[in-house]
Short mmCIF file of C-alpha atoms in Angstrom, two decimals:
data_model
loop_
_atom_site.label_atom_id
_atom_site.label_comp_id
_atom_site.label_asym_id
_atom_site.label_seq_id
_atom_site.Cartn_x
_atom_site.Cartn_y
_atom_site.Cartn_z
CA MET A 1 -20.78 -2.02 -3.96
CA SER A 2 -22.29 0.21 -6.67
CA LEU A 3 -20.30 2.95 -8.34
CA SER A 4 -22.47 5.60 -6.73
CA ALA A 5 -21.88 4.05 -3.30
CA LEU A 6 -18.16 3.96 -4.02
CA ASN A 7 -18.43 7.64 -4.89
CA ASP A 8 -20.00 8.27 -1.48
CA MET A 9 -17.15 6.55 0.38
CA ALA A 10 -13.95 6.99 -1.65
CA LEU A 11 -14.28 10.64 -2.61
CA PRO A 12 -14.94 11.99 0.92
CA ALA A 13 -12.00 9.93 2.20
CA VAL A 14 -9.58 12.09 0.20
CA ALA A 15 -10.75 15.06 2.26
CA GLY A 16 -8.75 13.57 5.16
CA PRO A 17 -5.27 14.56 3.94
CA LEU A 18 -6.56 18.05 3.15
CA VAL A 19 -7.89 18.43 6.69
CA ILE A 20 -4.58 17.36 8.23
CA ALA A 21 -2.47 19.44 5.84
CA GLY A 22 -4.60 22.55 6.25
CA ALA A 23 -4.78 22.34 10.03
CA ALA A 24 -1.03 21.68 10.32
CA LYS A 25 -0.19 24.78 8.29
CA LEU A 26 -2.53 26.99 10.31
CA MET A 27 -1.17 25.70 13.63
CA ALA A 28 2.52 25.96 12.73
CA ASP A 29 4.72 28.99 13.21
CA SER A 30 5.17 30.09 9.60
CA GLY A 31 8.68 31.32 10.38
CA GLN A 32 9.77 27.74 11.09
CA LEU A 33 8.38 26.25 7.89
CA ALA A 34 10.61 25.39 4.93
CA TRP A 35 8.19 27.24 2.66
CA PRO A 36 9.16 27.01 -1.03
CA ILE A 37 7.20 29.99 -2.40
CA ARG A 38 9.38 33.10 -2.38
CA SER A 39 7.22 35.87 -3.82
CA GLY A 40 3.62 36.88 -4.37
CA PRO A 41 0.61 36.52 -2.07
CA LEU A 42 1.52 32.93 -1.18
CA ALA A 43 4.99 33.79 0.13
CA LEU A 44 5.81 33.94 3.84
CA PRO A 45 4.42 34.87 6.28
CA TRP A 46 0.83 34.59 5.01
CA GLY A 47 1.29 31.93 2.34
CA PRO A 48 1.02 28.88 4.62
CA ARG A 49 -2.12 30.26 6.25
CA LEU A 50 -3.77 31.04 2.92
CA VAL A 51 -2.92 27.61 1.51
CA GLY A 52 -4.01 25.88 4.73
CA THR A 53 -7.32 27.72 4.68
CA ALA A 54 -7.86 26.76 1.02
CA GLU A 55 -7.17 23.10 1.85
CA LEU A 56 -9.69 23.13 4.68
CA LEU A 57 -12.31 24.83 2.49
CA ALA A 58 -11.72 22.20 -0.22
CA ALA A 59 -12.23 19.45 2.37
CA VAL A 60 -15.48 21.06 3.50
CA GLY A 61 -16.61 21.27 -0.12
CA ILE A 62 -15.85 17.59 -0.72
CA VAL A 63 -18.03 16.58 2.22
CA PHE A 64 -20.90 19.07 2.06
CA LEU A 65 -21.30 20.11 -1.58
CA PRO A 66 -23.78 18.06 -3.62
CA GLY A 67 -22.89 15.62 -6.37
CA ARG A 68 -20.30 16.63 -8.90
CA TRP A 69 -19.50 19.89 -7.10
CA ALA A 70 -17.81 17.80 -4.41
CA ALA A 71 -15.76 15.94 -7.01
CA ALA A 72 -14.85 19.24 -8.68
CA SER A 73 -13.57 20.59 -5.35
CA ALA A 74 -11.36 17.53 -4.88
CA LEU A 75 -10.09 17.64 -8.47
CA LEU A 76 -9.17 21.32 -8.23
CA ALA A 77 -7.39 20.86 -4.89
CA TYR A 78 -5.36 17.79 -5.84
CA ALA A 79 -4.51 19.05 -9.32
CA ALA A 80 -3.10 22.21 -7.76
CA LEU A 81 -1.15 20.21 -5.16
CA THR A 82 0.26 17.95 -7.88
CA ALA A 83 1.47 20.96 -9.87
CA VAL A 84 3.07 22.55 -6.80
CA ALA A 85 4.76 19.27 -5.81
CA ALA A 86 6.21 18.88 -9.31
CA ARG A 87 7.46 22.48 -9.28
CA THR A 88 9.10 22.21 -5.84
CA LYS A 89 10.56 18.71 -6.22
CA GLY A 90 13.70 18.24 -4.15
CA GLN A 91 12.86 20.85 -1.53
CA LYS A 92 11.88 20.29 2.08
CA CYS A 93 8.27 19.26 2.49
CA ALA A 94 6.04 21.69 4.38
CA CYS A 95 2.93 19.82 3.23
CA PHE A 96 1.97 18.91 6.78
CA GLY A 97 3.45 21.82 8.68
CA LEU A 98 6.44 20.96 10.86
CA ALA A 99 6.11 17.18 10.48
CA ARG A 100 9.38 15.44 9.61
CA LEU A 101 8.98 14.23 6.05
CA ALA A 102 11.34 13.38 3.24
CA ALA A 103 12.03 15.98 0.59
CA ILE A 104 9.34 16.43 -2.04
CA GLY A 105 9.77 13.69 -4.60
CA LYS A 106 7.98 11.16 -6.76
CA THR A 107 5.91 9.85 -3.83
CA HIS A 108 4.46 13.29 -3.11
CA ILE A 109 3.73 13.93 -6.78
CA GLY A 110 2.25 10.47 -7.34
CA THR A 111 0.04 10.58 -4.25
CA ASN A 112 -1.44 13.95 -5.18
CA ALA A 113 -1.87 12.83 -8.79
CA ALA A 114 -3.73 9.74 -7.55
CA GLY A 115 -6.06 11.99 -5.56
CA ALA A 116 -6.70 14.09 -8.66
CA LEU A 117 -7.34 10.95 -10.73
CA LEU A 118 -9.80 9.60 -8.17
CA ALA A 119 -11.62 12.94 -8.19
CA ALA A 120 -11.75 12.92 -11.99
CA VAL A 121 -13.25 9.43 -11.96
CA ALA A 122 -15.78 10.51 -9.33
CA LEU A 123 -16.69 13.48 -11.49
CA ALA A 124 -17.58 11.10 -14.33
CA LEU A 125 -19.60 8.71 -12.15
CA PRO A 126 -23.26 9.14 -11.19
CA PRO A 127 -23.60 11.15 -7.96
CA GLY A 128 -23.90 9.00 -4.85
CA ASP A 129 -27.18 8.69 -3.02
CA GLY A 130 -25.64 8.73 0.46
CA GLY A 131 -26.27 11.61 2.80
CA ILE A 132 -23.93 14.08 4.43
CA VAL A 133 -23.55 11.80 7.45
CA THR A 134 -22.17 9.00 5.26
CA ARG A 135 -19.72 11.35 3.59
CA ALA A 136 -18.71 12.88 6.92
CA VAL A 137 -17.97 9.44 8.37
CA ALA A 138 -15.86 8.55 5.32
CA ALA A 139 -13.98 11.85 5.65
CA ALA A 140 -13.39 11.20 9.36
CA VAL A 141 -11.97 7.76 8.57
CA GLY A 142 -9.71 9.26 5.90
CA THR A 143 -8.52 11.90 8.36
CA ALA A 144 -7.77 9.32 11.05
CA VAL A 145 -5.85 7.09 8.63
CA MET A 146 -3.84 10.03 7.30
CA LEU A 147 -3.02 11.21 10.82
CA GLY A 148 -1.87 7.73 11.81
CA VAL A 149 0.37 7.41 8.75
CA LEU A 150 1.81 10.88 9.28
CA LEU A 151 2.59 10.26 12.96
CA ALA A 152 4.22 6.92 12.13
CA ILE A 153 6.45 8.50 9.46
CA ASP A 154 7.35 11.40 11.73
CA ARG A 155 8.22 9.04 14.59
CA ARG A 156 10.35 6.84 12.35
CA LEU A 157 12.32 9.78 10.98
CA ARG A 158 12.76 11.28 14.45
CA THR A 159 14.07 7.96 15.75
CA ALA A 160 16.47 7.71 12.82
CA GLN A 161 17.76 11.23 13.47
CA GLU A 162 18.24 10.56 17.16
CA ALA A 163 20.01 7.28 16.43
CA THR A 164 22.54 8.92 14.13
CA LEU A 165 25.93 8.70 15.79
CA PRO A 166 27.89 11.94 16.12
CA CYS A 167 30.76 12.30 13.69
CA THR A 168 34.02 11.41 15.44
CA GLU A 169 36.23 11.73 12.36
CA GLN A 170 38.10 14.90 11.54
CA VAL A 171 36.18 17.12 9.15
CA SER A 172 38.56 19.16 7.01
CA ALA A 173 36.00 20.68 4.64
CA VAL A 174 32.30 20.68 3.85
CA ARG A 175 30.46 20.45 0.57
CA MET A 176 27.09 22.15 0.96
CA TYR A 177 24.14 21.88 -1.45
CA VAL A 178 21.56 24.67 -1.73
CA ALA A 179 18.91 25.96 -4.14
CA ASP A 180 18.16 29.51 -5.21
CA ASP A 181 14.46 29.22 -4.36
CA CYS A 182 15.00 27.71 -0.90
CA PRO A 183 14.14 29.98 2.08
CA SER A 184 15.99 27.67 4.49
CA CYS A 185 19.11 27.94 2.34
CA ARG A 186 19.02 31.72 2.56
CA SER A 187 18.64 31.55 6.33
CA LEU A 188 21.58 29.15 6.54
CA LYS A 189 23.78 31.42 4.42
CA HIS A 190 22.93 34.32 6.71
CA LEU A 191 23.94 32.31 9.78
CA LEU A 192 27.19 31.16 8.19
CA SER A 193 28.13 34.69 7.18
CA ALA A 194 29.19 35.31 10.78
CA ALA A 195 31.70 32.43 10.77
CA GLU A 196 35.47 32.90 10.54
CA PRO A 197 36.76 33.54 7.00
CA GLU A 198 39.15 30.60 7.41
CA ARG A 199 36.18 28.31 8.10
CA LEU A 200 34.07 29.68 5.26
CA ALA A 201 36.99 29.14 2.89
CA LEU A 202 36.67 25.41 3.57
CA VAL A 203 32.98 25.32 2.61
CA THR A 204 32.17 24.60 -1.03
CA THR A 205 28.64 25.62 -1.99
CA VAL A 206 26.93 23.79 -4.83
CA THR A 207 23.67 25.21 -6.17
CA VAL A 208 21.20 22.65 -7.54
CA ALA A 209 17.91 23.17 -9.34
CA LYS A 210 16.26 19.87 -8.46
CA GLU A 211 16.69 16.77 -6.32
CA ALA A 212 17.99 14.72 -9.23
CA GLU A 213 21.13 16.87 -9.25
CA LEU A 214 22.05 15.80 -5.70
CA PRO A 215 24.60 12.98 -5.37
CA GLY A 216 23.07 9.58 -4.69
CA VAL A 217 24.02 9.56 -1.02
CA LEU A 218 22.05 12.81 -0.55
CA HIS A 219 18.88 11.81 -2.40
CA GLY A 220 15.78 12.31 -0.28
CA LEU A 221 17.41 14.81 2.08
CA GLY A 222 16.32 17.96 0.28
CA VAL A 223 18.16 21.25 0.58
CA PRO A 224 20.06 22.60 2.38
CA CYS A 225 22.18 19.51 2.92
CA ALA A 226 25.89 18.85 3.25
CA ILE A 227 28.57 16.24 3.64
CA GLY A 228 31.86 16.43 5.50
CA LEU A 229 35.15 15.80 3.71
CA ASP A 230 38.58 14.71 4.89
CA ARG A 231 41.89 16.28 3.84
CA THR A 232 41.88 14.31 0.58
CA GLY A 233 38.35 15.38 -0.32
CA MET A 234 36.76 12.03 0.52
CA PRO A 235 33.41 11.98 2.38
CA VAL A 236 33.47 11.32 6.11
CA CYS A 237 30.53 10.53 8.41
CA SER A 238 26.89 10.65 7.37
CA PRO A 239 25.42 13.47 5.26
CA VAL A 240 23.20 15.95 7.08
CA SER A 241 20.28 18.17 6.12
CA GLY A 242 18.50 21.14 7.62
CA ILE A 243 19.77 24.48 8.87
CA GLY A 244 20.91 23.33 12.31
CA ALA A 245 22.63 20.13 11.20
CA VAL A 246 24.50 21.76 8.31
CA LYS A 247 25.68 24.65 10.49
CA ALA A 248 26.85 22.18 13.14
CA LEU A 249 28.85 20.31 10.50
CA VAL A 250 30.47 23.55 9.33
CA ASP A 251 31.27 24.43 12.95
CA ALA A 252 32.95 21.02 13.29
CA ILE A 253 35.53 21.78 10.59
CA THR A 254 39.02 21.47 12.04
CA LEU A 255 41.00 24.62 11.30
CA THR A 256 44.65 23.73 10.80
CA HIS A 257 45.94 27.31 11.00
CA LEU A 258 45.75 29.08 14.33
CA PRO A 259 45.15 32.82 14.52
CA ALA A 260 48.39 34.81 14.37
CA ASP A 261 48.10 36.14 17.93
CA THR A 262 48.24 32.60 19.34
CA HIS A 263 51.69 31.78 17.99
CA GLY A 264 54.60 31.85 20.40
CA ARG A 265 52.45 31.42 23.51
#
């Protein structure tokens, strides 16, 4: 296969992830996304829709723009995604909307960087001589492959979550990990603010700046995440992540002191 023919097939294929990512963001309820951008035009509620639209436009450019303009579209898109992934490392991934994915880490950064590298190589190669139909077919194949991979990962993580046994040990305290630039963490703090003071006193909040600062057992979970502790401060049960799971763990704390009005009954 000639380099120009490779350019016709490989470059349009990287439009596939952009199609899936863009469509997923546009279809999702932005209020349910763990969106990492807190301020500016790309913050909630319009940020996911603007980014999703940009991803779809980049995919269209990769398929329909001539020659090096297509490669430039791919390079710009994947370079931007690489920079964002590096900046938001350790946070929940909203790359593909509401799909269950691991926290943003080296895999996300490396995959986007590989897309940018491929686009840079394509930019240096002679333009392909294939037509729009050839590029559209390659893009469709890339989209189908990406969708299959995404569904498989989502199914595996959902199965793992459903298979997690409920914690039957007594939880005496909770150590919770959050980040300042995490919208989900702020929502969780708001929910927990309504809990009993006695319960909140047993929750230790640790603020981290990046995933590397999480203990080993919590790597890959993203923030917010938490682990239950026994009376001696040793971990009990499996660590949890996400607003609902962390709140449920806090609600499971066993309060040893009863309210004053219950004594003597």
